PDB file of C-alpha atoms in Angstrom:
ATOM      1  CA  ARG A   9      14.410  13.001  -7.695  1.00  0.00           C
ATOM      2  CA  ARG A  10      17.093  12.464  -9.120  1.00  0.00           C
ATOM      3  CA  ILE A  11      15.295  10.963 -12.418  1.00  0.00           C
ATOM      4  CA  ILE A  12      12.414  14.072 -12.108  1.00  0.00           C
ATOM      5  CA  ALA A  13      15.389  16.306 -12.451  1.00  0.00           C
ATOM      6  CA  GLU A  14      17.208  14.764 -15.221  1.00  0.00           C
ATOM      7  CA  VAL A  15      13.524  14.314 -17.068  1.00  0.00           C
ATOM      8  CA  ARG A  16      13.357  18.222 -16.747  1.00  0.00           C
ATOM      9  CA  GLU A  17      17.097  18.853 -18.079  1.00  0.00           C
ATOM     10  CA  ARG A  18      16.209  17.429 -21.083  1.00  0.00           C
ATOM     11  CA  GLY A  19      13.950  20.467 -22.137  1.00  0.00           C
ATOM     12  CA  ASP A  20      12.946  21.030 -25.526  1.00  0.00           C
ATOM     13  CA  ALA A  21      14.601  17.601 -26.729  1.00  0.00           C
ATOM     14  CA  LEU A  22      11.507  15.676 -25.387  1.00  0.00           C
ATOM     15  CA  LYS A  23       9.073  17.907 -27.306  1.00  0.00           C
ATOM     16  CA  GLY A  24       6.973  15.318 -29.723  1.00  0.00           C
ATOM     17  CA  ALA A  25       8.503  12.250 -28.419  1.00  0.00           C
ATOM     18  CA  ILE A  26       7.257   9.486 -26.284  1.00  0.00           C
ATOM     19  CA  VAL A  27       9.761   9.578 -23.064  1.00  0.00           C
ATOM     20  CA  VAL A  28      10.392   6.440 -21.679  1.00  0.00           C
ATOM     21  CA  ILE A  29      11.815   6.563 -18.260  1.00  0.00           C
ATOM     22  CA  ASN A  30      13.847   3.671 -17.119  1.00  0.00           C
ATOM     23  CA  GLN A  31      14.539   4.020 -13.422  1.00  0.00           C
ATOM     24  CA  ALA A  32      15.349   0.942 -11.559  1.00  0.00           C
ATOM     25  CA  MET A  33      14.120  -0.015  -7.936  1.00  0.00           C
ATOM     26  CA  PRO A  34      17.127  -1.262  -5.757  1.00  0.00           C
ATOM     27  CA  PRO A  35      17.218  -4.621  -4.490  1.00  0.00           C
ATOM     28  CA  TYR A  36      15.134  -5.598  -1.206  1.00  0.00           C
ATOM     29  CA  ASP A  37      17.547  -4.587   1.381  1.00  0.00           C
ATOM     30  CA  HIS A  38      17.287  -7.717   3.944  1.00  0.00           C
ATOM     31  CA  GLU A  39      19.284  -6.412   6.605  1.00  0.00           C
ATOM     32  CA  ARG A  40      17.123  -3.238   6.964  1.00  0.00           C
ATOM     33  CA  HIS A  41      13.555  -4.848   5.625  1.00  0.00           C
ATOM     34  CA  GLU A  42      13.386  -2.182   3.162  1.00  0.00           C
ATOM     35  CA  THR A  43      11.651  -2.208  -0.103  1.00  0.00           C
ATOM     36  CA  HIS A  44      12.687   1.068  -1.467  1.00  0.00           C
ATOM     37  CA  TYR A  45       9.060   1.288  -3.154  1.00  0.00           C
ATOM     38  CA  GLY A  46       8.472   4.547  -1.813  1.00  0.00           C
ATOM     39  CA  THR A  47      11.279   6.249  -3.526  1.00  0.00           C
ATOM     40  CA  THR A  48      11.319   4.515  -6.598  1.00  0.00           C
ATOM     41  CA  VAL A  49       7.185   4.722  -7.219  1.00  0.00           C
ATOM     42  CA  GLN A  50       7.543   8.924  -7.259  1.00  0.00           C
ATOM     43  CA  ILE A  51       8.350   9.126 -10.848  1.00  0.00           C
ATOM     44  CA  ARG A  52       5.197   6.914 -11.529  1.00  0.00           C
ATOM     45  CA  SER A  53       3.285   9.346  -9.635  1.00  0.00           C
ATOM     46  CA  SER A  54       4.522  12.308 -11.364  1.00  0.00           C
ATOM     47  CA  GLY A  55       6.645  11.573 -14.396  1.00  0.00           C
ATOM     48  CA  ALA A  56       3.463  12.131 -17.002  1.00  0.00           C
ATOM     49  CA  SER A  57       3.048  15.300 -16.096  1.00  0.00           C
ATOM     50  CA  GLU A  58       7.000  16.207 -15.822  1.00  0.00           C
ATOM     51  CA  ALA A  59       7.421  14.865 -19.417  1.00  0.00           C
ATOM     52  CA  ALA A  60       3.710  16.962 -20.438  1.00  0.00           C
ATOM     53  CA  ARG A  61       5.253  20.137 -19.359  1.00  0.00           C
ATOM     54  CA  LEU A  62       8.398  19.930 -21.763  1.00  0.00           C
ATOM     55  CA  GLY A  63       6.054  18.915 -24.796  1.00  0.00           C
ATOM     56  CA  ALA A  64       6.180  15.132 -24.796  1.00  0.00           C
ATOM     57  CA  ARG A  65       3.596  13.253 -26.575  1.00  0.00           C
ATOM     58  CA  ALA A  66       3.297   9.964 -24.155  1.00  0.00           C
ATOM     59  CA  VAL A  67       5.457   8.557 -21.116  1.00  0.00           C
ATOM     60  CA  LEU A  68       6.417   4.869 -20.585  1.00  0.00           C
ATOM     61  CA  ILE A  69       7.553   3.840 -17.235  1.00  0.00           C
ATOM     62  CA  ARG A  70       9.908   1.287 -15.918  1.00  0.00           C
ATOM     63  CA  SER A  71       7.561  -0.996 -13.541  1.00  0.00           C
ATOM     64  CA  VAL A  72       8.230  -0.268  -9.820  1.00  0.00           C
ATOM     65  CA  THR A  73       9.813  -3.498  -9.161  1.00  0.00           C
ATOM     66  CA  ALA A  74      13.325  -4.821  -8.288  1.00  0.00           C
ATOM     67  CA  ARG A  75      12.457  -8.422 -10.053  1.00  0.00           C
ATOM     68  CA  SER A  76      10.539  -9.008 -13.213  1.00  0.00           C
ATOM     69  CA  LEU A  77       9.011 -12.294 -15.511  1.00  0.00           C
ATOM     70  CA  ALA A  78       8.223  -9.800 -18.151  1.00  0.00           C
ATOM     71  CA  SER A  79       4.890  -8.469 -16.287  1.00  0.00           C
ATOM     72  CA  PRO A  80       4.211  -4.692 -16.314  1.00  0.00           C
ATOM     73  CA  HIS A  81       3.059  -3.213 -13.363  1.00  0.00           C
ATOM     74  CA  THR A  82       0.263  -0.815 -12.829  1.00  0.00           C
ATOM     75  CA  GLY A  83      -0.508   1.960 -10.492  1.00  0.00           C
ATOM     76  CA  ALA A  84      -1.991   5.484 -10.028  1.00  0.00           C
ATOM     77  CA  LEU A  85      -0.439   8.678 -11.645  1.00  0.00           C
ATOM     78  CA  ARG A  86      -1.267  11.976 -10.951  1.00  0.00           C
ATOM     79  CA  TYR A  87      -1.864  14.540 -13.381  1.00  0.00           C
ATOM     80  CA  ALA A  88      -0.879  18.156 -12.330  1.00  0.00           C
ATOM     81  CA  ASP A  89      -3.591  20.724 -13.128  1.00  0.00           C
ATOM     82  CA  ASP A  90      -0.815  22.887 -14.841  1.00  0.00           C
ATOM     83  CA  ALA A  91       0.280  20.358 -17.480  1.00  0.00           C
ATOM     84  CA  PRO A  92      -1.602  18.342 -20.652  1.00  0.00           C
ATOM     85  CA  LYS A  93      -2.598  14.855 -19.571  1.00  0.00           C
ATOM     86  CA  ILE A  94      -0.871  12.742 -22.020  1.00  0.00           C
ATOM     87  CA  PRO A  95      -0.943   9.041 -22.268  1.00  0.00           C
ATOM     88  CA  ALA A  96       1.011   7.000 -20.080  1.00  0.00           C
ATOM     89  CA  ALA A  97       1.588   3.446 -19.212  1.00  0.00           C
ATOM     90  CA  ALA A  98       3.783   0.939 -17.465  1.00  0.00           C
ATOM     91  CA  LEU A  99       6.423  -0.908 -19.197  1.00  0.00           C
ATOM     92  CA  ALA A 100       7.591  -4.260 -18.056  1.00  0.00           C
ATOM     93  CA  VAL A 101      11.448  -4.054 -16.838  1.00  0.00           C
ATOM     94  CA  GLU A 102      12.746  -6.243 -19.608  1.00  0.00           C
ATOM     95  CA  ASP A 103      10.565  -4.296 -22.240  1.00  0.00           C
ATOM     96  CA  ALA A 104      12.100  -0.895 -20.600  1.00  0.00           C
ATOM     97  CA  GLU A 105      16.026  -2.349 -20.765  1.00  0.00           C
ATOM     98  CA  ARG A 106      15.121  -3.350 -24.590  1.00  0.00           C
ATOM     99  CA  LEU A 107      13.790  -0.068 -25.377  1.00  0.00           C
ATOM    100  CA  THR A 108      16.799   1.697 -23.373  1.00  0.00           C
ATOM    101  CA  ARG A 109      19.506  -0.649 -25.699  1.00  0.00           C
ATOM    102  CA  MET A 110      17.687   0.444 -28.674  1.00  0.00           C
ATOM    103  CA  ALA A 111      17.435   4.075 -28.471  1.00  0.00           C
ATOM    104  CA  ALA A 112      21.539   3.921 -27.568  1.00  0.00           C
ATOM    105  CA  ARG A 113      21.928   2.660 -30.980  1.00  0.00           C
ATOM    106  CA  GLY A 114      19.824   5.029 -32.811  1.00  0.00           C
ATOM    107  CA  PRO A 115      16.504   6.764 -33.128  1.00  0.00           C
ATOM    108  CA  VAL A 116      13.453   4.119 -32.428  1.00  0.00           C
ATOM    109  CA  GLU A 117       9.708   4.573 -33.429  1.00  0.00           C
ATOM    110  CA  VAL A 118       6.939   3.468 -30.882  1.00  0.00           C
ATOM    111  CA  GLU A 119       3.353   3.047 -31.369  1.00  0.00           C
ATOM    112  CA  LEU A 120       0.797   2.927 -28.484  1.00  0.00           C
ATOM    113  CA  PHE A 121      -2.664   1.410 -28.665  1.00  0.00           C
ATOM    114  CA  LEU A 122      -4.083   2.134 -25.121  1.00  0.00           C
ATOM    115  CA  GLY A 123      -7.453   0.899 -24.305  1.00  0.00           C
ATOM    116  CA  ALA A 124      -7.413   2.212 -20.506  1.00  0.00           C
ATOM    117  CA  LYS A 125     -10.451   4.949 -20.027  1.00  0.00           C
ATOM    118  CA  THR A 126     -12.113   6.873 -17.203  1.00  0.00           C
ATOM    119  CA  LEU A 127     -15.653   5.970 -16.778  1.00  0.00           C
ATOM    120  CA  PRO A 128     -18.370   7.951 -14.227  1.00  0.00           C
ATOM    121  CA  ASP A 129     -17.698   7.473 -10.622  1.00  0.00           C
ATOM    122  CA  ALA A 130     -19.804   4.384  -8.809  1.00  0.00           C
ATOM    123  CA  GLU A 131     -21.685   4.055  -5.719  1.00  0.00           C
ATOM    124  CA  SER A 132     -19.291   1.928  -3.554  1.00  0.00           C
ATOM    125  CA  GLY A 133     -19.078   1.501   0.240  1.00  0.00           C
ATOM    126  CA  ASN A 134     -17.090   0.571   3.212  1.00  0.00           C
ATOM    127  CA  ALA A 135     -17.574  -3.016   5.034  1.00  0.00           C
ATOM    128  CA  ILE A 136     -17.565  -2.714   8.640  1.00  0.00           C
ATOM    129  CA  GLY A 137     -18.061  -5.138  11.525  1.00  0.00           C
ATOM    130  CA  GLU A 138     -17.474  -4.890  15.226  1.00  0.00           C
ATOM    131  CA  LEU A 139     -16.848  -6.671  18.330  1.00  0.00           C
ATOM    132  CA  ARG A 140     -17.864  -4.871  21.110  1.00  0.00           C
ATOM    133  CA  GLY A 141     -16.302  -3.760  23.921  1.00  0.00           C
ATOM    134  CA  ARG A 142     -17.303  -4.983  27.361  1.00  0.00           C
ATOM    135  CA  GLU A 143     -16.473  -1.970  29.246  1.00  0.00           C
ATOM    136  CA  LEU A 144     -15.774   0.648  26.650  1.00  0.00           C
ATOM    137  CA  PRO A 145     -17.846   0.318  23.702  1.00  0.00           C
ATOM    138  CA  ASP A 146     -17.887   3.879  22.591  1.00  0.00           C
ATOM    139  CA  GLU A 147     -14.048   3.453  22.350  1.00  0.00           C
ATOM    140  CA  VAL A 148     -12.852   1.586  19.055  1.00  0.00           C
ATOM    141  CA  VAL A 149      -9.606   0.324  17.917  1.00  0.00           C
ATOM    142  CA  VAL A 150      -9.706   0.313  13.808  1.00  0.00           C
ATOM    143  CA  VAL A 151      -8.373  -2.745  12.103  1.00  0.00           C
ATOM    144  CA  GLY A 152      -8.208  -1.805   8.267  1.00  0.00           C
ATOM    145  CA  CYS A 153      -7.468  -3.338   4.937  1.00  0.00           C
ATOM    146  CA  HIS A 154      -8.832  -2.202   1.808  1.00  0.00           C
ATOM    147  CA  ILE A 155     -11.450  -4.261  -0.328  1.00  0.00           C
ATOM    148  CA  ASP A 156     -10.486  -2.632  -4.057  1.00  0.00           C
ATOM    149  CA  SER A 157      -7.464  -4.031  -6.051  1.00  0.00           C
ATOM    150  CA  TRP A 158      -6.059  -2.989  -9.378  1.00  0.00           C
ATOM    151  CA  ASP A 159      -8.008  -4.753 -12.227  1.00  0.00           C
ATOM    152  CA  VAL A 160      -5.179  -6.569 -13.969  1.00  0.00           C
ATOM    153  CA  GLY A 161      -5.294  -9.636 -11.246  1.00  0.00           C
ATOM    154  CA  GLN A 162      -7.169 -11.219  -8.160  1.00  0.00           C
ATOM    155  CA  GLY A 163      -5.412  -8.452  -5.967  1.00  0.00           C
ATOM    156  CA  ALA A 164      -4.717 -11.512  -3.672  1.00  0.00           C
ATOM    157  CA  GLN A 165      -1.663 -10.212  -1.845  1.00  0.00           C
ATOM    158  CA  ASP A 166      -3.096  -6.289  -2.312  1.00  0.00           C
ATOM    159  CA  ASP A 167      -5.042  -6.142  -0.412  1.00  0.00           C
ATOM    160  CA  GLY A 168      -7.256  -9.352  -0.358  1.00  0.00           C
ATOM    161  CA  ALA A 169      -5.127 -11.183   2.116  1.00  0.00           C
ATOM    162  CA  GLY A 170      -4.914  -8.300   4.479  1.00  0.00           C
ATOM    163  CA  CYS A 171      -8.563  -7.974   4.902  1.00  0.00           C
ATOM    164  CA  VAL A 172      -8.701 -11.999   5.275  1.00  0.00           C
ATOM    165  CA  MET A 173      -6.173 -11.321   8.164  1.00  0.00           C
ATOM    166  CA  ALA A 174      -8.166  -8.457   9.462  1.00  0.00           C
ATOM    167  CA  MET A 175     -11.538 -10.401   9.615  1.00  0.00           C
ATOM    168  CA  GLU A 176      -9.964 -13.252  10.851  1.00  0.00           C
ATOM    169  CA  ALA A 177      -7.969 -11.306  13.813  1.00  0.00           C
ATOM    170  CA  ALA A 178     -11.333 -10.143  14.908  1.00  0.00           C
ATOM    171  CA  ARG A 179     -12.772 -13.808  14.724  1.00  0.00           C
ATOM    172  CA  MET A 180     -10.062 -15.194  16.616  1.00  0.00           C
ATOM    173  CA  LEU A 181     -10.737 -12.965  19.596  1.00  0.00           C
ATOM    174  CA  LYS A 182     -14.430 -13.914  19.349  1.00  0.00           C
ATOM    175  CA  GLU A 183     -13.579 -17.218  19.526  1.00  0.00           C
ATOM    176  CA  LEU A 184     -11.303 -16.977  22.393  1.00  0.00           C
ATOM    177  CA  ARG A 185     -13.689 -15.201  24.111  1.00  0.00           C
ATOM    178  CA  LEU A 186     -11.057 -12.284  24.693  1.00  0.00           C
ATOM    179  CA  ILE A 187     -14.019  -9.563  24.451  1.00  0.00           C
ATOM    180  CA  PRO A 188     -11.657  -6.604  24.991  1.00  0.00           C
ATOM    181  CA  ARG A 189     -12.539  -3.269  26.882  1.00  0.00           C
ATOM    182  CA  ARG A 190     -12.801  -1.093  23.849  1.00  0.00           C
ATOM    183  CA  THR A 191     -14.545  -2.032  20.797  1.00  0.00           C
ATOM    184  CA  VAL A 192     -12.470  -3.956  17.703  1.00  0.00           C
ATOM    185  CA  ARG A 193     -14.018  -2.579  14.516  1.00  0.00           C
ATOM    186  CA  VAL A 194     -12.473  -4.219  11.112  1.00  0.00           C
ATOM    187  CA  VAL A 195     -13.379  -1.816   8.396  1.00  0.00           C
ATOM    188  CA  LEU A 196     -12.767  -2.791   4.788  1.00  0.00           C
ATOM    189  CA  PHE A 197     -12.158   0.333   3.105  1.00  0.00           C
ATOM    190  CA  THR A 198     -13.083   0.927  -0.284  1.00  0.00           C
ATOM    191  CA  ASN A 199     -11.266   3.049  -3.108  1.00  0.00           C
ATOM    192  CA  GLU A 200      -7.654   3.145  -1.432  1.00  0.00           C
ATOM    193  CA  GLU A 201      -5.895   2.315  -4.821  1.00  0.00           C
ATOM    194  CA  ASN A 202      -6.921   5.563  -6.913  1.00  0.00           C
ATOM    195  CA  GLY A 203      -8.500   8.117  -4.292  1.00  0.00           C
ATOM    196  CA  LEU A 204      -8.518   7.030  -0.727  1.00  0.00           C
ATOM    197  CA  ARG A 205     -12.318   7.545  -0.612  1.00  0.00           C
ATOM    198  CA  GLY A 206     -13.167   5.019   1.428  1.00  0.00           C
ATOM    199  CA  GLY A 207     -10.438   5.922   4.504  1.00  0.00           C
ATOM    200  CA  LEU A 208     -11.628   9.779   3.806  1.00  0.00           C
ATOM    201  CA  ALA A 209     -15.560   9.043   4.071  1.00  0.00           C
ATOM    202  CA  TYR A 210     -14.914   6.869   7.094  1.00  0.00           C
ATOM    203  CA  HIS A 211     -13.046   9.508   8.719  1.00  0.00           C
ATOM    204  CA  ASP A 212     -16.169  11.920   7.646  1.00  0.00           C
ATOM    205  CA  ALA A 213     -18.750   9.619   9.140  1.00  0.00           C
ATOM    206  CA  HIS A 214     -16.901   8.760  12.505  1.00  0.00           C
ATOM    207  CA  LYS A 215     -14.295  11.530  13.224  1.00  0.00           C
ATOM    208  CA  GLN A 216     -16.292  12.471  16.487  1.00  0.00           C
ATOM    209  CA  GLU A 217     -15.965   9.040  17.985  1.00  0.00           C
ATOM    210  CA  ARG A 218     -13.140   8.355  20.058  1.00  0.00           C
ATOM    211  CA  HIS A 219     -10.630   5.798  18.575  1.00  0.00           C
ATOM    212  CA  ALA A 220      -7.746   4.788  20.683  1.00  0.00           C
ATOM    213  CA  GLY A 221      -5.703   3.038  17.611  1.00  0.00           C
ATOM    214  CA  ALA A 222      -6.033   2.160  14.058  1.00  0.00           C
ATOM    215  CA  ILE A 223      -4.137  -0.756  12.746  1.00  0.00           C
ATOM    216  CA  GLU A 224      -3.731  -1.644   8.661  1.00  0.00           C
ATOM    217  CA  SER A 225      -2.892  -4.383   6.536  1.00  0.00           C
ATOM    218  CA  ASP A 226      -1.909  -3.898   3.512  1.00  0.00           C
ATOM    219  CA  ALA A 227       1.544  -5.214   2.695  1.00  0.00           C
ATOM    220  CA  GLY A 228       0.777  -8.610   1.290  1.00  0.00           C
ATOM    221  CA  CYS A 229       0.794 -11.933   3.469  1.00  0.00           C
ATOM    222  CA  GLY A 230       4.682 -12.678   3.951  1.00  0.00           C
ATOM    223  CA  ALA A 231       5.897 -14.139   6.712  1.00  0.00           C
ATOM    224  CA  PRO A 232       4.806 -12.388  10.042  1.00  0.00           C
ATOM    225  CA  TRP A 233       7.747  -9.792  10.900  1.00  0.00           C
ATOM    226  CA  GLY A 234       6.289  -7.116  13.118  1.00  0.00           C
ATOM    227  CA  PHE A 235       4.650  -3.490  13.434  1.00  0.00           C
ATOM    228  CA  GLY A 236       5.327  -0.198  13.233  1.00  0.00           C
ATOM    229  CA  ILE A 237       4.078   2.308  15.456  1.00  0.00           C
ATOM    230  CA  THR A 238       3.193   5.853  15.375  1.00  0.00           C
ATOM    231  CA  GLY A 239       1.344   8.043  17.570  1.00  0.00           C
ATOM    232  CA  PRO A 240       1.634  11.668  19.380  1.00  0.00           C
ATOM    233  CA  ASP A 241       2.735  10.308  22.752  1.00  0.00           C
ATOM    234  CA  GLU A 242       6.113   8.936  22.681  1.00  0.00           C
ATOM    235  CA  GLN A 243       5.722   7.181  25.914  1.00  0.00           C
ATOM    236  CA  VAL A 244       2.725   5.476  24.814  1.00  0.00           C
ATOM    237  CA  VAL A 245       4.542   3.903  21.721  1.00  0.00           C
ATOM    238  CA  ALA A 246       7.854   2.729  23.839  1.00  0.00           C
ATOM    239  CA  ASP A 247       5.194   1.188  26.258  1.00  0.00           C
ATOM    240  CA  ILE A 248       3.623  -1.147  23.482  1.00  0.00           C
ATOM    241  CA  ILE A 249       7.245  -1.592  22.072  1.00  0.00           C
ATOM    242  CA  LYS A 250       8.349  -2.982  25.154  1.00  0.00           C
ATOM    243  CA  LEU A 251       5.533  -5.555  24.611  1.00  0.00           C
ATOM    244  CA  ALA A 252       7.521  -6.962  21.667  1.00  0.00           C
ATOM    245  CA  PRO A 253       8.276 -10.398  23.340  1.00  0.00           C
ATOM    246  CA  LEU A 254       4.747 -11.265  23.436  1.00  0.00           C
ATOM    247  CA  PHE A 255       4.663 -11.212  19.308  1.00  0.00           C
ATOM    248  CA  ALA A 256       7.858 -13.299  19.238  1.00  0.00           C
ATOM    249  CA  PRO A 257       6.192 -16.775  19.252  1.00  0.00           C
ATOM    250  CA  LEU A 258       4.517 -16.081  16.037  1.00  0.00           C
ATOM    251  CA  GLY A 259       7.773 -14.296  14.452  1.00  0.00           C
ATOM    252  CA  ALA A 260       6.206 -11.075  14.737  1.00  0.00           C
ATOM    253  CA  GLY A 261       8.491  -9.551  17.773  1.00  0.00           C
ATOM    254  CA  ASP A 262       9.567  -6.712  15.759  1.00  0.00           C
ATOM    255  CA  LEU A 263       7.983  -3.663  17.054  1.00  0.00           C
ATOM    256  CA  HIS A 264       9.573  -0.137  16.102  1.00  0.00           C
ATOM    257  CA  PRO A 265       8.541   3.489  15.720  1.00  0.00           C
ATOM    258  CA  GLY A 266       7.326   4.592  12.540  1.00  0.00           C
ATOM    259  CA  GLY A 267       4.211   3.109  10.776  1.00  0.00           C
ATOM    260  CA  GLY A 268       0.948   3.238  10.033  1.00  0.00           C
ATOM    261  CA  GLY A 269      -1.352   3.009   6.553  1.00  0.00           C
ATOM    262  CA  ALA A 270      -3.017   4.793   3.584  1.00  0.00           C
ATOM    263  CA  ASP A 271      -6.540   4.321   4.926  1.00  0.00           C
ATOM    264  CA  ILE A 272      -5.933   4.999   8.285  1.00  0.00           C
ATOM    265  CA  SER A 273      -3.918   8.264   7.493  1.00  0.00           C
ATOM    266  CA  PRO A 274      -6.787  10.714   8.126  1.00  0.00           C
ATOM    267  CA  LEU A 275      -7.217   9.385  11.412  1.00  0.00           C
ATOM    268  CA  MET A 276      -3.696   9.387  12.420  1.00  0.00           C
ATOM    269  CA  LYS A 277      -3.445  13.263  11.205  1.00  0.00           C
ATOM    270  CA  ASP A 278      -5.914  13.809  14.088  1.00  0.00           C
ATOM    271  CA  GLY A 279      -3.664  12.463  16.492  1.00  0.00           C
ATOM    272  CA  VAL A 280      -4.751   8.487  16.796  1.00  0.00           C
ATOM    273  CA  LEU A 281      -2.050   6.050  17.405  1.00  0.00           C
ATOM    274  CA  GLY A 282      -1.549   4.044  13.993  1.00  0.00           C
ATOM    275  CA  VAL A 283      -0.098   0.729  13.730  1.00  0.00           C
ATOM    276  CA  GLY A 284       0.969  -0.666  10.123  1.00  0.00           C
ATOM    277  CA  VAL A 285       1.155  -4.406   9.830  1.00  0.00           C
ATOM    278  CA  HIS A 286       4.960  -5.521   8.478  1.00  0.00           C
ATOM    279  CA  PRO A 287       5.054  -9.013   7.487  1.00  0.00           C
ATOM    280  CA  ASP A 288       8.226 -10.049   4.946  1.00  0.00           C
ATOM    281  CA  THR A 289       7.865  -7.988   1.768  1.00  0.00           C
ATOM    282  CA  SER A 290      10.829  -9.333   0.023  1.00  0.00           C
ATOM    283  CA  ARG A 291       8.603 -10.946  -2.754  1.00  0.00           C
ATOM    284  CA  TYR A 292       5.699  -8.890  -2.270  1.00  0.00           C
ATOM    285  CA  PHE A 293       6.780  -6.416  -5.141  1.00  0.00           C
ATOM    286  CA  ASP A 294       7.378  -9.345  -7.530  1.00  0.00           C
ATOM    287  CA  VAL A 295       3.411  -9.777  -8.185  1.00  0.00           C
ATOM    288  CA  HIS A 296       2.571  -6.295  -6.345  1.00  0.00           C
ATOM    289  CA  HIS A 297      -0.441  -4.563  -9.299  1.00  0.00           C
ATOM    290  CA  THR A 298       0.339  -7.303 -11.775  1.00  0.00           C
ATOM    291  CA  ARG A 299      -1.655 -10.205 -13.441  1.00  0.00           C
ATOM    292  CA  ALA A 300       0.488 -12.521 -11.501  1.00  0.00           C
ATOM    293  CA  ASP A 301      -1.334 -11.170  -7.976  1.00  0.00           C
ATOM    294  CA  THR A 302      -3.458 -14.361  -7.662  1.00  0.00           C
ATOM    295  CA  VAL A 303      -4.603 -16.835  -4.769  1.00  0.00           C
ATOM    296  CA  GLU A 304      -2.563 -19.534  -5.209  1.00  0.00           C
ATOM    297  CA  LYS A 305       0.471 -17.647  -4.222  1.00  0.00           C
ATOM    298  CA  ILE A 306      -1.187 -17.394  -0.802  1.00  0.00           C
ATOM    299  CA  ASP A 307       0.574 -19.261   2.245  1.00  0.00           C
ATOM    300  CA  PRO A 308      -2.380 -20.032   4.610  1.00  0.00           C
ATOM    301  CA  ALA A 309       0.091 -20.456   6.904  1.00  0.00           C
ATOM    302  CA  HIS A 310       1.212 -16.649   7.009  1.00  0.00           C
ATOM    303  CA  ILE A 311      -2.462 -15.723   6.585  1.00  0.00           C
ATOM    304  CA  ARG A 312      -2.884 -17.685  10.347  1.00  0.00           C
ATOM    305  CA  ARG A 313       0.080 -16.331  11.794  1.00  0.00           C
ATOM    306  CA  ASN A 314      -0.108 -12.626  10.549  1.00  0.00           C
ATOM    307  CA  ALA A 315      -3.959 -12.999  11.685  1.00  0.00           C
ATOM    308  CA  ALA A 316      -2.627 -13.951  15.318  1.00  0.00           C
ATOM    309  CA  ALA A 317      -0.187 -11.185  15.194  1.00  0.00           C
ATOM    310  CA  MET A 318      -2.971  -8.708  14.754  1.00  0.00           C
ATOM    311  CA  ALA A 319      -5.529 -10.243  16.898  1.00  0.00           C
ATOM    312  CA  LEU A 320      -2.871  -9.649  19.388  1.00  0.00           C
ATOM    313  CA  MET A 321      -2.040  -5.696  18.711  1.00  0.00           C
ATOM    314  CA  ALA A 322      -5.929  -5.100  18.396  1.00  0.00           C
ATOM    315  CA  TYR A 323      -6.186  -6.574  21.908  1.00  0.00           C
ATOM    316  CA  ILE A 324      -3.417  -4.945  23.879  1.00  0.00           C
ATOM    317  CA  LEU A 325      -4.614  -1.409  21.818  1.00  0.00           C
ATOM    318  CA  ALA A 326      -8.390  -2.253  23.206  1.00  0.00           C
ATOM    319  CA  GLU A 327      -7.003  -3.410  26.772  1.00  0.00           C
ATOM    320  CA  ARG A 328      -4.690  -0.275  27.644  1.00  0.00           C
TER     321      ARG A 328
END
């Protein structure tokens, strides 16, 4: 908000200019397990329209990461209806700092060559698999992730690993012959990154079904840490949190209020209990939305432990 206010305060000074927004993302807070992504990313979402209202020609935004190896981080922006749609691009942290230093010494000229373009929509779809419940098969616990990723990398952390963990959680339950009372439904949502249409389409198609809970894995595959839980019934949330010792052997014993996910948010608005998978994200934003988000950085041991914790959570929700 401070940066947005500063952009607005510049007023006519931005007219005809290429605006560089050099907002740093604070370092990861290990004590609170806080990435600061949610607050820092706001300027990437709205910066282009804010600058355009003041007559800017284009906007360059410092990548949303606390650590950088000269890699720009892409991501979504939202054009407001009441502002011109000006070009926007992400800068690597190092380049944003360099431009800021140069501008402090005098006028700087920047020439942009952007290859991005908007293509017509294409048909896509969610991928769904189920482990049918033994007693209440018409009641569902969703275990979700998103199958799409930004085009610059492989999307291994965001969110390929989350999808592997979701599928593996169901496979573990089946292998152990732990068929729960309710159906466990694995949903690989499409189009999370730039529209959430997979999550919205799932909600439209299945909102008449009774959902006992929804889990989303969309935070990479660092070492397991815990789960964030949100629901309309505080006692139910408290009862689940009391089961934290069951998750401790997997390193996922930090169960706390407050969690969910983008794809399951339409269900949560209907009052469905939402659970966010919270692994260690201290290095997640080093590669998030970059060319460096590739599969060799995935630790298979973390995949297995996170999947086991998700299987346990899904089983608890499906049994309660």
